[in-house]
């Protein structure tokens, strides 16, 4: 068995080995190489202590990225490579990092502290694969299993429970039964994990090739209770609607898998119908209706994303997609389409259409997309004509209005919106003199 190691990484290994130290590539890069996947980074572990590493790489730039835990970063050809001393971790009182570490000369002891068997392998060209926990067998069996006792691994760092789901989702693996039971038993440990760390694992799950498998696993393993319990309400929620042959959760999962692997789109797909259970009503026709569920879904979306510490920009973008996902235009009057573009925003248009199409795919067949494509065509046509669509496209601005006596404040914004509505109906009105006369006449 041979792993193709990049030239610079091999040089680092050689330098360590030629100065009397053991050195291996370790963890994810070994796993990905064995799966014929391109590693995102190359981590190295060594018997050399941090100060010894600095002596070995005296002619390279080294950064003390984690001296306490035995890690330095070596720069080679403008690329940083983390190199860590073999270590044994002490107790984890904060459920995240060890209180102390003890350096060791034993690679097996170092590998024994790692999370999953598929991540507990090391390799160099001299010795080949170091695999004390049968990681290769689990890799071939497509199983995620903890190293040693799963309860101990999760109590060391509760985030490992989400990492188990993420690896299973990314790789198309199953979670070992004992590991899965331990996740359920230890799920409350997520309370100790920062929302930022949870968010980052959730993001990685969402952009996998089959995100529904990860979200479904979070629900099955009861982790969803501590991330977004609101989504649990969608499970087994019968829509009682002829346009749907799935419950709300199953429909959401179908939409999630049908949309592009862009984080904002996956988040919008995840949240687009989360408000349905709150807005459900059976009509006189015995059909289920969800009036204004798009508004409730957008509200819940904002609440969850704020809780998970997403940026304001991300929250606004995703919640707006959710809010407008029920947009329907039977009439394609130019003024109506302009108002639609103005409401949604040019930067969100393409993503909204992708969400509308995925929403249809997740519903009951046969799928009809004609109305979506017609609206999309009209939007693209108007954009190509560069017609005024927003306040910033008007031939006047707030300063112009103040010069004719309109007081600064709400009145300016109100007047600009009135002028915009007029221009959306007739773009020939977008002339500075005409708009100023309209603004004056409005005040008389």
Coordinates of C-alpha atoms in Angstrom, one line a residue:
X1 CA 0.0 0.0 0.0
X2 CA 1.4 3.4 -1.1
X3 CA 0.1 6.9 -0.5
X4 CA 1.3 9.6 -2.8
X5 CA 2.6 12.3 -0.5
X6 CA 3.1 15.8 -1.9
X7 CA 6.8 16.7 -2.4
X8 CA 6.9 19.5 0.3
X9 CA 5.2 17.2 2.9
X10 CA 7.7 14.4 2.1
X11 CA 10.5 16.9 2.6
X12 CA 9.2 17.8 6.0
X13 CA 9.0 14.1 6.9
X14 CA 12.5 13.5 5.6
X15 CA 13.9 16.3 7.6
X16 CA 12.4 14.9 10.8
X17 CA 13.4 11.4 10.1
X18 CA 17.0 12.3 9.0
X19 CA 17.5 14.0 12.4
X20 CA 16.5 10.9 14.4
X21 CA 12.8 11.5 14.9
X22 CA 9.8 9.5 13.9
X23 CA 7.4 11.3 11.6
X24 CA 4.1 10.4 9.9
X25 CA 1.2 11.9 8.0
X26 CA -1.8 11.4 10.2
X27 CA -5.6 11.6 10.4
X28 CA -7.8 13.0 7.7
X29 CA -5.1 13.1 4.9
X30 CA -4.5 9.3 5.4
X31 CA -8.2 8.6 5.4
X32 CA -8.9 10.6 2.3
X33 CA -5.9 9.2 0.5
X34 CA -7.0 5.7 1.1
X35 CA -10.5 6.7 -0.2
X36 CA -8.9 8.2 -3.4
X37 CA -10.1 11.6 -2.3
X38 CA -8.0 14.7 -2.4
X39 CA -7.0 15.7 1.2
X40 CA -7.8 19.3 2.1
X41 CA -4.7 19.5 4.3
X42 CA -1.7 17.4 5.3
X43 CA -1.1 17.0 9.1
X44 CA 2.1 15.5 10.4
X45 CA 2.8 14.0 13.8
X46 CA 6.3 13.3 15.2
X47 CA 8.2 12.1 18.2
X48 CA 10.1 15.4 18.1
X49 CA 9.2 17.9 20.9
X50 CA 8.3 21.5 19.8
X51 CA 11.7 22.9 20.6
X52 CA 13.4 20.1 18.7
X53 CA 11.1 20.8 15.7
X54 CA 12.2 24.4 15.7
X55 CA 15.8 23.2 15.6
X56 CA 15.1 20.8 12.8
X57 CA 13.4 23.6 10.7
X58 CA 15.8 26.4 11.7
X59 CA 15.9 27.6 8.1
X60 CA 12.1 27.7 7.7
X61 CA 9.6 30.1 9.1
X62 CA 7.9 28.4 12.1
X63 CA 4.8 29.6 13.9
X64 CA 3.9 28.5 17.5
X65 CA 0.3 27.8 16.7
X66 CA -0.2 25.5 19.8
X67 CA 3.0 25.0 21.7
X68 CA 1.1 24.0 24.8
X69 CA -0.4 21.1 22.9
X70 CA 2.8 20.4 20.9
X71 CA 1.8 22.0 17.6
X72 CA 3.9 24.2 15.4
X73 CA 3.2 25.3 11.8
X74 CA 6.1 25.2 9.3
X75 CA 5.9 27.4 6.2
X76 CA 7.2 25.9 3.0
X77 CA 6.7 27.5 -0.3
X78 CA 4.1 29.8 1.2
X79 CA 2.0 26.9 2.5
X80 CA 1.6 26.2 6.2
X81 CA 1.9 22.6 7.5
X82 CA 0.9 21.7 11.1
X83 CA 3.3 19.3 12.9
X84 CA 2.4 18.0 16.3
X85 CA 4.3 16.0 18.9
X86 CA 3.0 12.6 19.8
X87 CA 0.9 13.1 22.9
X88 CA -1.4 11.7 25.5
X89 CA -4.3 14.0 26.6
X90 CA -5.2 14.7 30.1
X91 CA -8.7 15.2 31.5
X92 CA -11.2 17.3 29.5
X93 CA -13.0 19.4 32.2
X94 CA -14.6 21.8 29.6
X95 CA -15.8 19.1 27.2
X96 CA -13.6 20.5 24.5
X97 CA -9.9 20.6 25.1
X98 CA -7.6 18.6 27.5
X99 CA -6.5 20.4 30.6
X100 CA -3.0 19.2 29.9
X101 CA -1.1 17.0 27.5
X102 CA 1.8 14.7 28.0
X103 CA 4.3 14.1 25.2
X104 CA 5.1 10.6 24.3
X105 CA 7.4 8.7 21.9
X106 CA 4.7 6.1 21.1
X107 CA 2.7 6.7 17.9
X108 CA 0.1 4.2 19.0
X109 CA -0.6 6.1 22.2
X110 CA -1.1 9.2 20.2
X111 CA -3.5 7.5 17.8
X112 CA -5.5 6.1 20.8
X113 CA -6.6 9.6 21.8
X114 CA -8.2 10.3 18.4
X115 CA -12.0 10.3 17.7
X116 CA -12.7 7.6 15.1
X117 CA -10.8 4.6 13.8
X118 CA -10.9 6.0 10.3
X119 CA -9.0 9.0 11.6
X120 CA -6.6 7.1 13.8
X121 CA -4.2 5.9 11.1
X122 CA -0.7 7.2 10.3
X123 CA 1.6 6.6 7.4
X124 CA 5.1 7.1 6.1
X125 CA 7.0 5.5 3.2
X126 CA 9.4 3.6 5.4
X127 CA 6.9 1.8 7.6
X128 CA 3.8 2.0 5.6
X129 CA 0.4 2.2 7.3
X130 CA 0.2 2.3 11.1
X131 CA -3.3 1.1 11.9
X132 CA -3.7 -0.2 15.5
X133 CA -7.4 0.3 15.6
X134 CA -8.4 -1.4 12.3
X135 CA -9.3 1.9 10.7
X136 CA -8.7 0.4 7.2
X137 CA -11.2 -2.3 7.9
X138 CA -13.8 0.2 9.0
X139 CA -13.0 2.3 6.0
X140 CA -13.6 -0.6 3.7
X141 CA -16.8 -1.5 5.6
X142 CA -17.9 2.1 5.4
X143 CA -18.5 2.4 9.1
X144 CA -17.8 5.3 11.5
X145 CA -16.7 3.9 14.9
X146 CA -15.1 5.5 17.9
X147 CA -11.6 4.6 19.0
X148 CA -12.0 2.6 22.1
X149 CA -14.9 3.5 24.4
X150 CA -17.3 5.9 22.7
X151 CA -18.6 7.3 25.9
X152 CA -15.1 8.4 26.8
X153 CA -14.5 9.9 23.4
X154 CA -17.7 11.9 23.5
X155 CA -17.2 13.1 27.1
X156 CA -13.8 14.4 26.1
X157 CA -15.4 16.5 23.3
X158 CA -19.2 16.4 22.7
X159 CA -18.7 17.9 19.2
X160 CA -17.4 14.5 18.2
X161 CA -21.1 13.4 18.1
X162 CA -21.8 15.9 15.3
X163 CA -18.5 14.9 13.6
X164 CA -19.6 11.3 13.5
X165 CA -22.8 12.4 11.7
X166 CA -20.8 14.7 9.4
X167 CA -18.3 12.0 8.4
X168 CA -21.1 9.5 7.8
X169 CA -22.9 12.0 5.6
X170 CA -19.8 13.2 3.7
X171 CA -18.5 9.7 3.0
X172 CA -21.8 7.8 2.6
X173 CA -20.9 5.6 5.7
X174 CA -23.0 4.2 8.5
X175 CA -22.4 4.9 12.2
X176 CA -21.5 1.8 14.2
X177 CA -24.3 0.7 16.5
X178 CA -22.4 1.0 19.7
X179 CA -21.2 4.5 18.7
X180 CA -24.8 5.5 17.8
X181 CA -26.2 4.3 21.1
X182 CA -23.5 6.3 22.9
X183 CA -24.4 9.4 20.9
X184 CA -28.0 9.1 22.1
X185 CA -26.9 8.5 25.7
X186 CA -24.5 11.5 25.7
X187 CA -26.6 13.9 23.5
X188 CA -27.0 16.4 26.4
X189 CA -23.2 17.1 26.1
X190 CA -24.1 19.4 23.2
X191 CA -25.3 21.9 25.8
X192 CA -21.6 22.4 26.6
X193 CA -20.6 23.1 23.0
X194 CA -20.5 26.6 21.7
X195 CA -23.1 27.6 19.1
X196 CA -20.3 28.6 16.7
X197 CA -18.8 25.1 16.7
X198 CA -22.2 23.5 16.3
X199 CA -22.9 25.8 13.4
X200 CA -19.7 24.9 11.6
X201 CA -20.4 21.2 11.8
X202 CA -24.0 21.8 10.6
X203 CA -22.7 23.7 7.6
X204 CA -20.4 20.9 6.7
X205 CA -23.3 18.4 6.9
X206 CA -25.5 20.7 4.7
X207 CA -23.0 21.0 1.9
X208 CA -22.4 17.2 1.5
X209 CA -23.6 15.4 -1.6
X210 CA -26.5 13.9 0.3
X211 CA -27.4 16.3 3.1
X212 CA -30.7 14.7 4.0
X213 CA -28.9 11.7 5.3
X214 CA -27.0 13.9 7.8
X215 CA -30.1 15.9 8.9
X216 CA -32.1 12.7 9.3
X217 CA -29.3 11.1 11.4
X218 CA -29.3 14.2 13.6
X219 CA -33.0 13.6 14.2
X220 CA -32.7 9.9 14.7
X221 CA -29.8 10.3 17.2
X222 CA -31.8 13.0 19.0
X223 CA -29.2 15.6 18.4
X224 CA -31.7 17.8 16.6
X225 CA -33.3 18.5 20.0
X226 CA -30.2 20.6 20.9
X227 CA -29.6 22.3 17.6
X228 CA -33.0 23.1 16.1
X229 CA -35.9 21.4 17.9
X230 CA -38.3 23.4 15.7
X231 CA -37.5 21.0 12.8
X232 CA -38.7 18.0 14.9
X233 CA -42.2 19.3 14.7
X234 CA -42.1 18.8 10.9
X235 CA -41.5 15.0 11.2
X236 CA -44.6 12.9 10.5
X237 CA -46.6 16.1 10.1
X238 CA -49.3 15.1 7.5
X239 CA -50.0 17.9 5.0
X240 CA -53.4 16.6 4.0
X241 CA -52.9 18.2 0.7
X242 CA -53.2 16.7 -2.8
X243 CA -50.0 18.5 -4.0
X244 CA -47.9 16.6 -1.4
X245 CA -47.3 12.9 -0.9
X246 CA -44.8 13.4 1.9
X247 CA -44.9 14.8 5.4
X248 CA -43.3 18.2 6.0
X249 CA -40.0 16.7 7.1
X250 CA -39.7 14.2 4.3
X251 CA -40.6 17.0 1.8
X252 CA -38.0 19.2 3.3
X253 CA -35.4 16.5 3.0
X254 CA -36.3 16.0 -0.7
X255 CA -35.9 19.7 -1.4
X256 CA -32.6 19.8 0.5
X257 CA -31.2 17.0 -1.8
X258 CA -32.6 18.6 -4.9
X259 CA -30.9 22.0 -4.5
X260 CA -27.4 23.1 -5.4
X261 CA -24.6 22.6 -2.8
X262 CA -24.4 26.2 -1.8
X263 CA -24.7 26.8 1.9
X264 CA -27.3 29.6 1.7
X265 CA -29.5 27.5 -0.6
X266 CA -29.2 24.5 1.6
X267 CA -30.2 26.6 4.6
X268 CA -33.1 28.1 2.8
X269 CA -34.3 24.6 1.7
X270 CA -34.0 23.4 5.3
X271 CA -36.1 26.2 6.7
X272 CA -38.5 27.0 3.8
X273 CA -41.4 25.1 5.3
X274 CA -40.4 25.0 9.0
X275 CA -43.4 27.2 9.8
X276 CA -46.0 24.8 8.4
X277 CA -46.9 23.0 11.6
X278 CA -47.6 26.4 13.3
X279 CA -49.9 27.6 10.4
X280 CA -51.8 24.4 9.6
X281 CA -55.6 24.5 9.1
X282 CA -58.1 22.1 7.5
X283 CA -60.4 24.0 5.1
X284 CA -64.0 23.4 4.4
X285 CA -62.8 21.3 1.5
X286 CA -61.0 18.9 4.0
X287 CA -57.7 20.0 2.5
X288 CA -54.8 21.1 4.6
X289 CA -53.8 24.8 4.2
X290 CA -50.8 26.7 5.5
X291 CA -51.7 30.3 5.1
X292 CA -48.7 32.7 5.5
X293 CA -46.4 29.8 6.4
X294 CA -43.7 31.5 4.4
X295 CA -43.8 34.4 6.9
X296 CA -43.7 32.1 9.9
X297 CA -40.9 30.0 8.3
X298 CA -38.8 33.2 7.7
X299 CA -39.4 34.2 11.3
X300 CA -38.3 30.8 12.7
X301 CA -35.4 30.8 10.2
X302 CA -34.1 34.1 11.6
X303 CA -34.6 32.8 15.2
X304 CA -32.6 29.6 14.6
X305 CA -29.8 31.3 12.6
X306 CA -29.4 34.0 15.2
X307 CA -29.2 31.4 17.9
X308 CA -26.5 29.6 15.9
X309 CA -24.5 32.8 15.5
X310 CA -24.7 33.2 11.7
X311 CA -23.8 36.6 10.4
X312 CA -26.5 39.3 9.9
X313 CA -25.8 39.1 6.2
X314 CA -26.4 35.4 6.1
X315 CA -29.5 35.6 8.2
X316 CA -31.0 38.3 5.9
X317 CA -30.1 36.5 2.7
X318 CA -31.5 33.1 3.7
X319 CA -34.6 34.4 5.5
X320 CA -35.5 36.5 2.4
X321 CA -35.3 33.4 0.2
X322 CA -37.6 31.6 2.6
X323 CA -40.0 34.6 2.8
X324 CA -40.4 34.8 -1.0
X325 CA -40.4 31.0 -1.8
X326 CA -44.2 31.1 -2.2
X327 CA -44.1 33.9 -4.8
X328 CA -46.5 33.2 -7.6
X329 CA -47.4 35.5 -10.6
X330 CA -50.1 34.4 -12.9
X331 CA -50.0 37.9 -14.5
X332 CA -46.6 38.7 -16.0
X333 CA -47.3 42.4 -16.4
X334 CA -44.0 44.3 -16.7
X335 CA -44.8 46.4 -13.7
X336 CA -45.5 43.3 -11.6
X337 CA -42.3 41.6 -12.6
X338 CA -40.4 44.8 -11.8
X339 CA -41.9 45.0 -8.4
X340 CA -41.0 41.3 -7.9
X341 CA -37.4 42.0 -8.7
X342 CA -37.4 45.0 -6.5
X343 CA -38.7 43.0 -3.5
X344 CA -36.5 40.0 -3.9
X345 CA -33.4 41.8 -4.9
X346 CA -31.3 41.2 -8.1
X347 CA -28.6 39.4 -6.1
X348 CA -31.1 36.8 -4.8
X349 CA -33.1 36.1 -7.9
X350 CA -31.2 33.1 -9.3
X351 CA -31.1 31.4 -5.9
X352 CA -34.8 32.0 -5.4
X353 CA -35.6 30.4 -8.7
X354 CA -33.5 27.4 -7.7
X355 CA -35.4 27.2 -4.4
X356 CA -38.8 27.3 -6.3
X357 CA -37.7 24.5 -8.6
X358 CA -36.4 22.3 -5.8
X359 CA -39.6 22.9 -3.9
X360 CA -41.6 21.5 -6.8
X361 CA -39.2 18.5 -7.2
X362 CA -39.8 17.7 -3.5
X363 CA -43.6 17.8 -4.0
X364 CA -45.9 15.3 -5.7
X365 CA -45.2 14.3 -9.3
X366 CA -45.8 15.3 -12.1
X367 CA -43.7 18.4 -11.7
X368 CA -44.7 21.6 -13.5
X369 CA -42.2 24.4 -13.9
X370 CA -43.7 26.5 -16.7
X371 CA -44.8 29.3 -14.5
X372 CA -41.4 29.5 -12.8
X373 CA -39.5 29.5 -16.1
X374 CA -41.8 32.2 -17.6
X375 CA -41.2 34.5 -14.6
X376 CA -37.5 33.8 -14.7
X377 CA -37.4 34.7 -18.4
X378 CA -39.3 37.9 -17.9
X379 CA -36.9 38.9 -15.1
X380 CA -33.9 38.2 -17.2
X381 CA -35.4 40.2 -20.1
X382 CA -36.0 43.2 -17.9
X383 CA -32.5 43.0 -16.4
X384 CA -30.9 42.8 -19.8
X385 CA -32.8 46.0 -20.7
X386 CA -31.3 47.7 -17.7
X387 CA -34.6 49.4 -16.7
X388 CA -34.9 51.1 -13.4
X389 CA -35.9 48.6 -10.7
X390 CA -34.9 50.2 -7.3
X391 CA -34.6 53.5 -5.6
X392 CA -30.9 53.7 -6.4
X393 CA -31.9 53.5 -10.1
X394 CA -34.0 56.7 -9.9
X395 CA -32.9 59.9 -11.6
X396 CA -33.3 61.7 -8.3
X397 CA -32.0 61.0 -4.8
X398 CA -32.6 62.2 -1.2
X399 CA -30.4 65.2 -1.6
X400 CA -32.4 66.3 -4.7
X401 CA -35.6 66.1 -2.7
X402 CA -34.1 68.1 0.2
X403 CA -33.2 70.9 -2.2
X404 CA -36.8 71.3 -3.1
X405 CA -37.8 71.6 0.5
X406 CA -38.7 68.0 1.6
X407 CA -37.4 67.6 5.2
X408 CA -34.8 65.0 5.9
X409 CA -36.1 61.8 7.5
X410 CA -39.0 59.5 6.9
X411 CA -40.6 61.8 4.4
X412 CA -37.7 61.5 2.0
X413 CA -37.9 57.7 2.0
X414 CA -41.7 57.7 1.6
X415 CA -41.4 60.1 -1.4
X416 CA -38.7 58.0 -3.1
X417 CA -40.9 54.9 -2.8
X418 CA -43.8 56.7 -4.3
X419 CA -41.6 57.9 -7.2
X420 CA -40.2 54.4 -7.6
X421 CA -43.7 52.8 -7.9
X422 CA -44.5 55.4 -10.6
X423 CA -41.3 54.6 -12.5
X424 CA -42.0 50.8 -12.2
X425 CA -45.3 51.4 -14.0
X426 CA -43.8 53.7 -16.6
X427 CA -40.0 53.8 -16.9
X428 CA -40.2 56.9 -19.2
X429 CA -41.0 58.9 -16.0
X430 CA -37.4 58.3 -14.8
X431 CA -36.3 61.8 -15.6
X432 CA -35.0 64.2 -13.0
X433 CA -37.3 67.2 -13.9
X434 CA -40.4 65.0 -14.2
X435 CA -39.7 63.2 -10.8
X436 CA -39.0 66.5 -9.0
X437 CA -42.3 68.0 -10.4
X438 CA -44.1 64.8 -9.2
X439 CA -42.5 65.2 -5.7
X440 CA -43.5 68.9 -5.5
X441 CA -47.1 68.2 -6.7
X442 CA -47.4 65.5 -4.0
X443 CA -46.6 68.1 -1.3
X444 CA -49.1 70.7 -2.5

